[in-house]
Short mmCIF file of C-alpha atoms and ligand atoms in Angstrom, two decimals:
data_model
loop_
_atom_site.label_atom_id
_atom_site.label_comp_id
_atom_site.label_asym_id
_atom_site.label_seq_id
_atom_site.Cartn_x
_atom_site.Cartn_y
_atom_site.Cartn_z
CA MET A 1 0.00 0.00 0.00
CA THR A 2 1.13 3.56 -0.55
CA ASN A 3 2.04 5.93 2.24
CA GLU A 4 -0.12 8.84 1.12
CA GLY A 5 -2.36 8.77 4.26
CA ALA A 6 0.68 9.72 6.36
CA VAL A 7 1.24 12.85 4.33
CA THR A 8 -2.20 14.21 5.03
CA TYR A 9 -2.41 13.27 8.72
CA LYS A 10 -2.22 16.55 10.64
CA GLY A 11 -2.88 15.44 14.23
CA PRO A 12 -0.47 15.54 17.17
CA GLU A 13 2.31 13.00 17.67
CA ARG A 14 1.36 10.30 20.14
CA VAL A 15 3.08 7.12 21.37
CA PHE A 16 1.14 3.91 22.06
CA SER A 17 2.31 0.45 23.00
CA GLY A 18 1.04 -2.65 24.79
CA VAL A 19 2.35 -5.68 26.65
CA GLN A 20 0.44 -8.91 27.30
CA PRO A 21 -0.10 -10.12 30.86
CA THR A 22 0.97 -13.73 30.32
CA ASN A 23 3.37 -15.52 32.69
CA GLY A 24 5.56 -12.60 33.74
CA LEU A 25 7.96 -10.55 31.69
CA HIS A 26 11.42 -11.43 30.40
CA LEU A 27 14.54 -9.60 29.28
CA GLY A 28 13.25 -9.41 25.68
CA ASN A 29 10.14 -7.52 26.83
CA TYR A 30 12.31 -5.26 28.99
CA LEU A 31 14.75 -4.34 26.20
CA GLY A 32 12.30 -4.53 23.28
CA ALA A 33 9.61 -2.47 25.00
CA LEU A 34 10.03 -1.11 28.55
CA VAL A 35 13.41 0.60 28.07
CA LYS A 36 11.98 2.42 25.04
CA PHE A 37 8.77 3.33 26.90
CA VAL A 38 10.85 5.15 29.52
CA ALA A 39 13.14 6.91 27.00
CA LEU A 40 10.19 8.11 24.88
CA GLN A 41 8.55 9.93 27.81
CA GLU A 42 11.22 12.59 27.37
CA ARG A 43 10.74 12.91 23.59
CA PHE A 44 6.95 12.89 23.26
CA LYS A 45 4.26 14.85 25.09
CA GLU A 46 1.76 11.98 25.05
CA CYS A 47 2.74 8.38 25.75
CA ILE A 48 0.09 5.73 26.33
CA TYR A 49 1.09 2.30 27.65
CA CYS A 50 -1.42 -0.50 27.94
CA VAL A 51 -1.59 -3.93 29.60
CA VAL A 52 -3.35 -5.87 26.85
CA ASP A 53 -5.49 -8.39 28.74
CA LEU A 54 -7.92 -8.85 25.82
CA HIS A 55 -4.98 -10.16 23.81
CA ALA A 56 -3.99 -12.47 26.65
CA ILE A 57 -7.30 -14.39 26.54
CA THR A 58 -6.71 -15.38 22.90
CA ALA A 59 -4.76 -18.29 24.43
CA ASP A 60 -6.01 -20.51 27.28
CA LEU A 61 -5.58 -18.62 30.50
CA ASP A 62 -6.58 -19.27 34.10
CA PRO A 63 -9.19 -16.63 35.07
CA LYS A 64 -7.88 -16.78 38.64
CA LEU A 65 -4.48 -15.51 37.46
CA LEU A 66 -5.46 -12.84 34.94
CA ALA A 67 -5.99 -9.84 37.25
CA GLY A 68 -2.79 -10.60 39.19
CA ASN A 69 -0.77 -10.96 35.98
CA THR A 70 -2.27 -7.69 34.75
CA ARG A 71 -1.16 -5.85 37.93
CA GLU A 72 2.29 -7.43 37.59
CA VAL A 73 2.82 -5.98 34.10
CA ALA A 74 1.60 -2.57 35.29
CA ALA A 75 4.05 -2.85 38.21
CA ALA A 76 6.84 -3.68 35.72
CA PHE A 77 6.03 -0.53 33.69
CA LEU A 78 6.31 1.59 36.82
CA ALA A 79 9.36 -0.20 38.24
CA ALA A 80 11.21 0.21 34.93
CA GLY A 81 10.63 3.97 35.13
CA VAL A 82 7.36 4.74 33.35
CA ASP A 83 6.05 7.78 35.21
CA PRO A 84 2.24 7.90 35.58
CA THR A 85 2.33 11.68 35.83
CA LYS A 86 3.90 11.81 32.35
CA SER A 87 2.46 8.71 30.66
CA ILE A 88 -0.95 7.06 30.69
CA ILE A 89 -0.85 3.50 32.05
CA PHE A 90 -4.05 1.47 31.83
CA VAL A 91 -5.67 -1.92 31.19
CA GLN A 92 -7.11 -2.62 27.74
CA SER A 93 -10.38 -4.25 28.88
CA ALA A 94 -11.20 -1.16 30.97
CA VAL A 95 -11.54 1.00 27.83
CA ARG A 96 -14.45 -0.26 25.70
CA GLN A 97 -13.45 1.70 22.60
CA HIS A 98 -10.77 -0.92 21.76
CA THR A 99 -13.31 -3.67 21.16
CA GLU A 100 -15.76 -1.43 19.33
CA LEU A 101 -13.07 -0.28 16.90
CA THR A 102 -11.88 -3.89 16.47
CA TRP A 103 -15.28 -4.87 15.10
CA ILE A 104 -15.27 -2.01 12.62
CA PHE A 105 -11.70 -2.90 11.58
CA ASN A 106 -12.76 -6.56 11.19
CA CYS A 107 -14.95 -5.26 8.39
CA VAL A 108 -12.07 -3.26 6.86
CA ALA A 109 -9.22 -5.80 7.07
CA ARG A 110 -9.14 -8.48 4.36
CA MET A 111 -8.89 -12.19 5.17
CA GLY A 112 -5.83 -12.47 2.96
CA TRP A 113 -3.99 -9.79 4.95
CA VAL A 114 -4.62 -11.47 8.29
CA GLN A 115 -3.87 -14.94 6.88
CA ARG A 116 -0.37 -13.76 6.00
CA MET A 117 0.55 -12.99 9.63
CA THR A 118 3.48 -15.24 10.53
CA GLN A 119 2.91 -14.98 14.29
CA PHE A 120 -0.44 -16.76 13.96
CA LYS A 121 1.12 -19.41 11.74
CA ASP A 122 3.94 -19.92 14.28
CA LYS A 123 1.57 -20.13 17.24
CA ALA A 124 -1.04 -22.30 15.53
CA GLY A 125 1.40 -24.64 13.78
CA LYS A 126 -0.53 -27.45 12.15
CA HIS A 127 -3.59 -26.90 14.35
CA ALA A 128 -5.02 -23.65 12.95
CA GLU A 129 -8.56 -25.05 12.89
CA ARG A 130 -8.41 -25.68 16.64
CA MET A 131 -7.23 -22.16 17.54
CA SER A 132 -9.64 -19.48 18.75
CA VAL A 133 -10.99 -16.97 16.24
CA GLY A 134 -9.56 -14.40 18.68
CA LEU A 135 -6.01 -15.64 18.13
CA PHE A 136 -6.48 -15.20 14.38
CA ASP A 137 -8.00 -11.76 14.88
CA TYR A 138 -5.33 -10.69 17.38
CA PRO A 139 -3.53 -8.27 14.98
CA VAL A 140 -6.80 -6.48 14.14
CA LEU A 141 -7.32 -5.80 17.87
CA MET A 142 -3.76 -4.51 17.97
CA ALA A 143 -4.52 -2.11 15.10
CA ALA A 144 -7.57 -0.89 17.02
CA ASP A 145 -5.45 -0.36 20.17
CA ILE A 146 -3.11 1.91 18.27
CA LEU A 147 -5.60 3.76 16.10
CA ALA A 148 -8.21 4.39 18.82
CA TYR A 149 -5.66 6.97 19.99
CA LYS A 150 -4.50 7.98 16.50
CA ALA A 151 -1.03 7.02 17.72
CA THR A 152 1.79 7.97 15.37
CA HIS A 153 4.68 6.07 17.02
CA VAL A 154 4.71 2.52 18.37
CA PRO A 155 7.72 1.23 20.34
CA VAL A 156 7.93 -2.57 19.99
CA GLY A 157 10.39 -5.40 19.41
CA GLU A 158 11.15 -6.58 15.89
CA ASP A 159 8.62 -9.45 16.13
CA GLN A 160 5.76 -6.92 15.88
CA THR A 161 6.87 -5.41 12.54
CA GLN A 162 4.36 -7.34 10.45
CA HIS A 163 1.49 -6.42 12.79
CA LEU A 164 2.41 -2.75 12.36
CA GLU A 165 2.33 -3.11 8.57
CA LEU A 166 -1.18 -4.54 8.90
CA THR A 167 -2.13 -1.59 11.14
CA ARG A 168 -0.99 0.83 8.42
CA ASP A 169 -2.90 -1.12 5.76
CA ILE A 170 -6.09 -0.99 7.84
CA ALA A 171 -5.66 2.76 8.51
CA GLN A 172 -5.07 3.44 4.83
CA LYS A 173 -8.02 1.35 3.65
CA PHE A 174 -10.35 2.94 6.22
CA ASN A 175 -9.24 6.42 5.11
CA ASN A 176 -9.72 5.51 1.43
CA ASP A 177 -12.95 3.50 1.66
CA PHE A 178 -14.82 6.00 3.80
CA GLY A 179 -13.57 9.07 1.97
CA ALA A 180 -11.75 10.34 5.06
CA PRO A 181 -8.22 11.12 3.83
CA GLY A 182 -5.76 11.56 6.67
CA PHE A 183 -8.30 10.58 9.33
CA PHE A 184 -6.07 7.85 10.75
CA PRO A 185 -2.29 8.28 10.77
CA LEU A 186 -0.10 5.50 9.38
CA PRO A 187 1.82 4.74 12.58
CA GLU A 188 5.55 4.18 12.56
CA GLY A 189 7.26 1.43 14.55
CA LEU A 190 10.13 2.36 16.86
CA ILE A 191 12.04 -0.88 16.70
CA GLN A 192 15.66 0.06 17.32
CA GLY A 193 17.08 0.83 20.75
CA PRO A 194 17.57 4.41 21.96
CA GLU A 195 20.98 4.78 20.24
CA ASN A 196 19.60 3.32 17.00
CA GLU A 197 21.41 0.14 17.93
CA LYS A 198 19.90 -2.98 16.47
CA TYR A 199 20.52 -4.77 19.78
CA GLY A 200 17.51 -4.92 22.05
CA ALA A 201 15.09 -5.16 19.11
CA ARG A 202 15.34 -8.95 19.04
CA ILE A 203 16.74 -10.79 22.07
CA MET A 204 17.31 -14.46 21.33
CA SER A 205 16.91 -17.59 23.46
CA LEU A 206 19.89 -18.32 25.76
CA ARG A 207 19.91 -21.93 24.58
CA ASP A 208 19.23 -21.56 20.87
CA ALA A 209 20.11 -18.25 19.24
CA SER A 210 18.01 -19.06 16.18
CA LYS A 211 14.83 -18.62 18.29
CA LYS A 212 13.68 -15.42 19.99
CA MET A 213 13.55 -15.24 23.78
CA SER A 214 9.91 -15.97 24.50
CA LYS A 215 7.39 -16.55 27.29
CA SER A 216 6.05 -19.55 25.46
CA ASP A 217 9.32 -21.53 25.40
CA PRO A 218 8.73 -24.52 27.72
CA SER A 219 12.24 -24.20 29.20
CA ASP A 220 12.74 -21.42 31.75
CA GLN A 221 16.50 -21.72 31.12
CA THR A 222 16.08 -20.03 27.73
CA ARG A 223 15.11 -16.66 29.22
CA ILE A 224 15.92 -14.19 32.01
CA ASN A 225 12.70 -13.24 33.79
CA LEU A 226 12.34 -9.83 35.40
CA SER A 227 11.50 -11.73 38.59
CA ASP A 228 14.67 -13.90 38.58
CA ASP A 229 16.97 -13.52 41.59
CA ALA A 230 20.74 -13.09 41.35
CA ASP A 231 21.44 -16.83 41.59
CA ALA A 232 18.98 -17.71 38.83
CA ILE A 233 20.45 -15.02 36.55
CA ALA A 234 24.04 -16.17 37.19
CA HIS A 235 23.08 -19.80 36.59
CA LYS A 236 21.21 -19.10 33.33
CA ILE A 237 24.02 -16.97 31.91
CA LYS A 238 26.65 -19.53 32.93
CA LYS A 239 24.70 -22.27 31.13
CA ALA A 240 23.90 -20.14 28.06
CA THR A 241 25.04 -21.80 24.83
CA THR A 242 28.25 -20.32 23.38
CA ASP A 243 31.11 -21.37 21.14
CA PRO A 244 34.65 -22.15 22.39
CA ASN A 245 36.37 -19.07 20.87
CA PRO A 246 37.24 -15.81 22.63
CA LEU A 247 35.14 -12.74 21.79
CA PRO A 248 36.26 -10.88 18.65
CA GLU A 249 37.78 -7.40 18.74
CA THR A 250 35.26 -5.98 16.25
CA VAL A 251 31.51 -6.19 15.57
CA GLU A 252 32.23 -7.74 12.14
CA GLY A 253 33.88 -10.64 13.97
CA LEU A 254 30.48 -11.55 15.47
CA ALA A 255 29.16 -12.58 12.04
CA GLY A 256 28.24 -16.27 12.01
CA ARG A 257 28.48 -16.46 15.83
CA ALA A 258 24.81 -16.01 16.75
CA GLU A 259 25.15 -17.01 20.44
CA ALA A 260 28.11 -14.68 21.02
CA GLU A 261 26.31 -11.90 19.16
CA ASN A 262 23.21 -12.35 21.31
CA LEU A 263 25.13 -12.13 24.60
CA VAL A 264 27.16 -9.11 23.43
CA GLY A 265 23.91 -7.52 22.21
CA ILE A 266 22.27 -8.12 25.60
CA TYR A 267 25.25 -6.54 27.37
CA ALA A 268 25.18 -3.53 25.03
CA ALA A 269 21.42 -2.99 25.34
CA VAL A 270 21.36 -3.37 29.13
CA ALA A 271 24.39 -1.11 29.66
CA GLY A 272 23.12 1.40 27.08
CA VAL A 273 26.36 1.29 25.07
CA SER A 274 27.24 0.08 21.57
CA ALA A 275 28.36 -3.46 20.76
CA ALA A 276 31.69 -1.95 19.61
CA ASP A 277 32.17 -0.52 23.12
CA VAL A 278 31.48 -3.92 24.67
CA LEU A 279 34.06 -5.53 22.39
CA LYS A 280 36.60 -2.81 23.19
CA GLU A 281 36.41 -4.02 26.77
CA PHE A 282 35.95 -7.77 26.24
CA GLY A 283 37.47 -8.46 22.76
CA GLY A 284 40.04 -11.25 22.99
CA LYS A 285 38.63 -12.48 26.31
CA GLY A 286 36.84 -15.81 26.71
CA PHE A 287 33.31 -16.45 27.93
CA GLY A 288 34.78 -17.44 31.31
CA THR A 289 35.45 -13.71 31.82
CA PHE A 290 32.54 -12.26 29.85
CA LYS A 291 29.68 -14.32 31.28
CA PRO A 292 30.24 -13.38 34.96
CA ALA A 293 30.52 -9.70 33.92
CA LEU A 294 27.23 -9.99 32.01
CA ALA A 295 25.54 -11.74 34.94
CA ASP A 296 26.74 -8.96 37.32
CA LEU A 297 25.44 -6.27 34.97
CA LEU A 298 22.03 -7.97 34.70
CA VAL A 299 21.77 -8.39 38.47
CA THR A 300 22.70 -4.72 39.02
CA LYS A 301 20.12 -3.50 36.46
CA LEU A 302 17.26 -5.95 37.00
CA GLY A 303 17.59 -6.49 40.77
CA PRO A 304 16.19 -3.05 41.73
CA ILE A 305 13.37 -3.43 39.19
CA ALA A 306 12.32 -6.78 40.68
CA GLY A 307 12.49 -5.23 44.18
CA GLU A 308 10.35 -2.27 43.15
CA MET A 309 7.85 -4.62 41.46
CA ARG A 310 7.49 -6.57 44.71
CA ARG A 311 6.93 -3.33 46.63
CA LEU A 312 4.26 -2.17 44.16
CA MET A 313 2.53 -5.57 44.10
CA ALA A 314 2.29 -5.50 47.90
CA ASP A 315 0.03 -2.44 47.58
CA PRO A 316 -2.54 -3.40 44.92
CA GLY A 317 -4.83 -0.54 46.00
CA SER A 318 -2.35 2.13 44.86
CA LEU A 319 -1.64 0.23 41.66
CA ASP A 320 -5.36 -0.06 40.88
CA GLY A 321 -5.76 3.68 41.53
CA ILE A 322 -3.11 4.47 38.91
CA LEU A 323 -4.75 2.05 36.44
CA ARG A 324 -8.26 3.48 37.01
CA GLN A 325 -7.05 7.01 36.50
CA GLY A 326 -5.15 5.87 33.40
CA ALA A 327 -8.28 4.21 31.96
CA ALA A 328 -10.28 7.43 32.42
CA ARG A 329 -7.57 9.48 30.69
CA ALA A 330 -7.28 6.91 27.87
CA ALA A 331 -11.06 6.81 27.32
CA ALA A 332 -11.13 10.62 27.16
CA ILE A 333 -8.78 10.44 24.15
CA ALA A 334 -10.36 7.40 22.47
CA GLU A 335 -14.05 8.36 22.76
CA PRO A 336 -13.90 11.45 20.48
CA VAL A 337 -11.98 9.33 17.92
CA LEU A 338 -14.66 6.63 18.08
CA ASP A 339 -17.39 9.22 17.89
CA ASP A 340 -15.90 10.47 14.61
CA VAL A 341 -15.53 6.86 13.39
CA ARG A 342 -19.23 6.17 14.07
CA LYS A 343 -20.13 9.26 12.05
CA ILE A 344 -17.75 8.36 9.21
CA VAL A 345 -19.08 4.78 9.02
CA GLY A 346 -22.63 6.17 8.93
CA PHE A 347 -24.19 4.52 11.97
CA TRP A 348 -27.62 5.68 13.13
CA ARG A 349 -27.16 8.23 15.91
P1 TYM B 401 4.18 -9.14 23.84
O1 TYM B 401 3.37 -9.02 25.09
O2 TYM B 401 4.42 -10.49 23.26
O3 TYM B 401 5.58 -8.47 24.04
C1 TYM B 401 5.69 -7.17 24.60
C2 TYM B 401 6.80 -6.41 23.92
O4 TYM B 401 8.03 -7.12 24.06
C3 TYM B 401 8.65 -7.26 22.78
N1 TYM B 401 9.42 -8.52 22.76
C4 TYM B 401 10.72 -8.61 22.43
N2 TYM B 401 11.63 -7.66 22.08
C5 TYM B 401 12.89 -8.07 21.83
N3 TYM B 401 13.29 -9.38 21.91
C6 TYM B 401 12.42 -10.35 22.26
N4 TYM B 401 12.82 -11.63 22.35
C7 TYM B 401 11.06 -9.98 22.54
N5 TYM B 401 9.94 -10.67 22.91
C8 TYM B 401 8.96 -9.76 23.04
C9 TYM B 401 7.50 -7.29 21.79
O5 TYM B 401 7.92 -6.93 20.49
C10 TYM B 401 6.57 -6.24 22.39
O6 TYM B 401 6.98 -4.95 22.02
N6 TYM B 401 1.08 -7.78 20.16
C11 TYM B 401 1.91 -7.29 21.25
C12 TYM B 401 1.14 -6.50 22.28
C13 TYM B 401 0.28 -5.41 21.76
C14 TYM B 401 0.73 -4.17 21.22
C15 TYM B 401 -0.45 -3.46 20.90
C16 TYM B 401 1.99 -3.60 21.02
C17 TYM B 401 -1.08 -5.39 21.71
N7 TYM B 401 -1.51 -4.23 21.21
C18 TYM B 401 -0.40 -2.17 20.34
C19 TYM B 401 2.04 -2.32 20.45
C20 TYM B 401 0.86 -1.62 20.13
C21 TYM B 401 2.53 -8.47 21.96
O7 TYM B 401 2.03 -9.56 21.94
O8 TYM B 401 3.59 -8.17 22.71
#
C-alpha cells in the first residue's frame, strides 16, 4: 500500500504500546519495549502504555491468574521507570473503545492480509482449525489499540513489525474507503534501541540463538525473567550456549556467531552502550570472563526493578488507583476518535 495517508495526517504525535499479561515478563520484553517506553517519555508529550489483557485471553488462560498478571505488568512498567504523571498507564479491557473499533476494523481488514501474519502461523502450527478466532484476529485488535488513539509512534520489538504493517494497511483502507483522507495516521514502529542500535530489538533464546527469547518456550532456562533472583540469573548466563572461541575485537567478527552476538547484544542494550564498546572491553577475552561480567550487569540492572515490582505488588490498592485514573484518561482520548468513526461509518445516531 502507498504511504499517502501519512502525508495528510495533521494530528499531534502520540506514542502507544502494549504488553500482554501472560506468565511474567522477560529480558526481551524489557529491552524490546520497557526501556523504550521510559526513554520516549522525554521525547513525546503523550505516551500511552497498555496492559493488553484482551490479547492475553486469545490463548487458554486461568481466570484466577489474569488480574494478578495484569497488575504485575503494570508494576513492571512503573518499576522500569514509566512515570504515571507523564504517561498514561491502563488496562485494555477497561476501555471499551478498543473492542468497538476492532469490530469495525474486522470489516475493513481483508482475510488475505490477516492470513499472511506469521505470528499466527507460528503459534497455531498445524492446528489452525483448533485455535480461537480471537487468536487469528489478534492483529486487528492490535490495530484498534493503536488507532483508537490515532497514535503515530509505536515502540515494539522486531517481532511486531508485520502487525504494524497490517495496522498501516487498515488505517489506509479505512481512510480511502470512507472518503476520510488523513483521518487515521499510518503509525511508525520504533524498533531500534535508543541509540539506534539494532541490539535490544530482538533478544534471542539463551539456549538456541536461532529462536527469539519468549514466554512460550517450555524451558525457563532459555530466558531471564524480570522476577529472577541473582542466583537464577548467574546460573542461566553460565549455562547459556556459546562457542569455544574468545570474543572478537570488532563487531564484524560476530558474524556467524549467533550465540556470542546475542550475549554481546544483551550486554550492550542493558548497559546502554554500543556493541563496539562492549568488544573494546571484552574483545580477545573468553566467555569465562565475559559471562560473569554480564551476569553482574544484569543483576545490578534488573535487581532493583524486581524489588520495586514486589513493593508495588504489595500495595494493589495504589496500583489499581493508577490504572483506574489511566483508563479514564485513555477513554477521554479514544471516545472522540470513536465518535468520529461512528459518524464516518454512517451509523444511526
Ligand atoms: P508481547 O506481550 O508479546 O511483548 C511485549 C513487547 O516485548 C517485545 N518482545 C521482544 N523484544 C525483543 N526481543 C524479544 N525476544 C522480545 N519478545 C517480546 C514485543 O515486540 C513487544 O513490544 N502484540 C503485542 C502487544 C500489543 C501491542 C499493541 C503492542 C497489543 N496491542 C499495540 C504495540 C501496540 C505483543 O504480543 O507483545
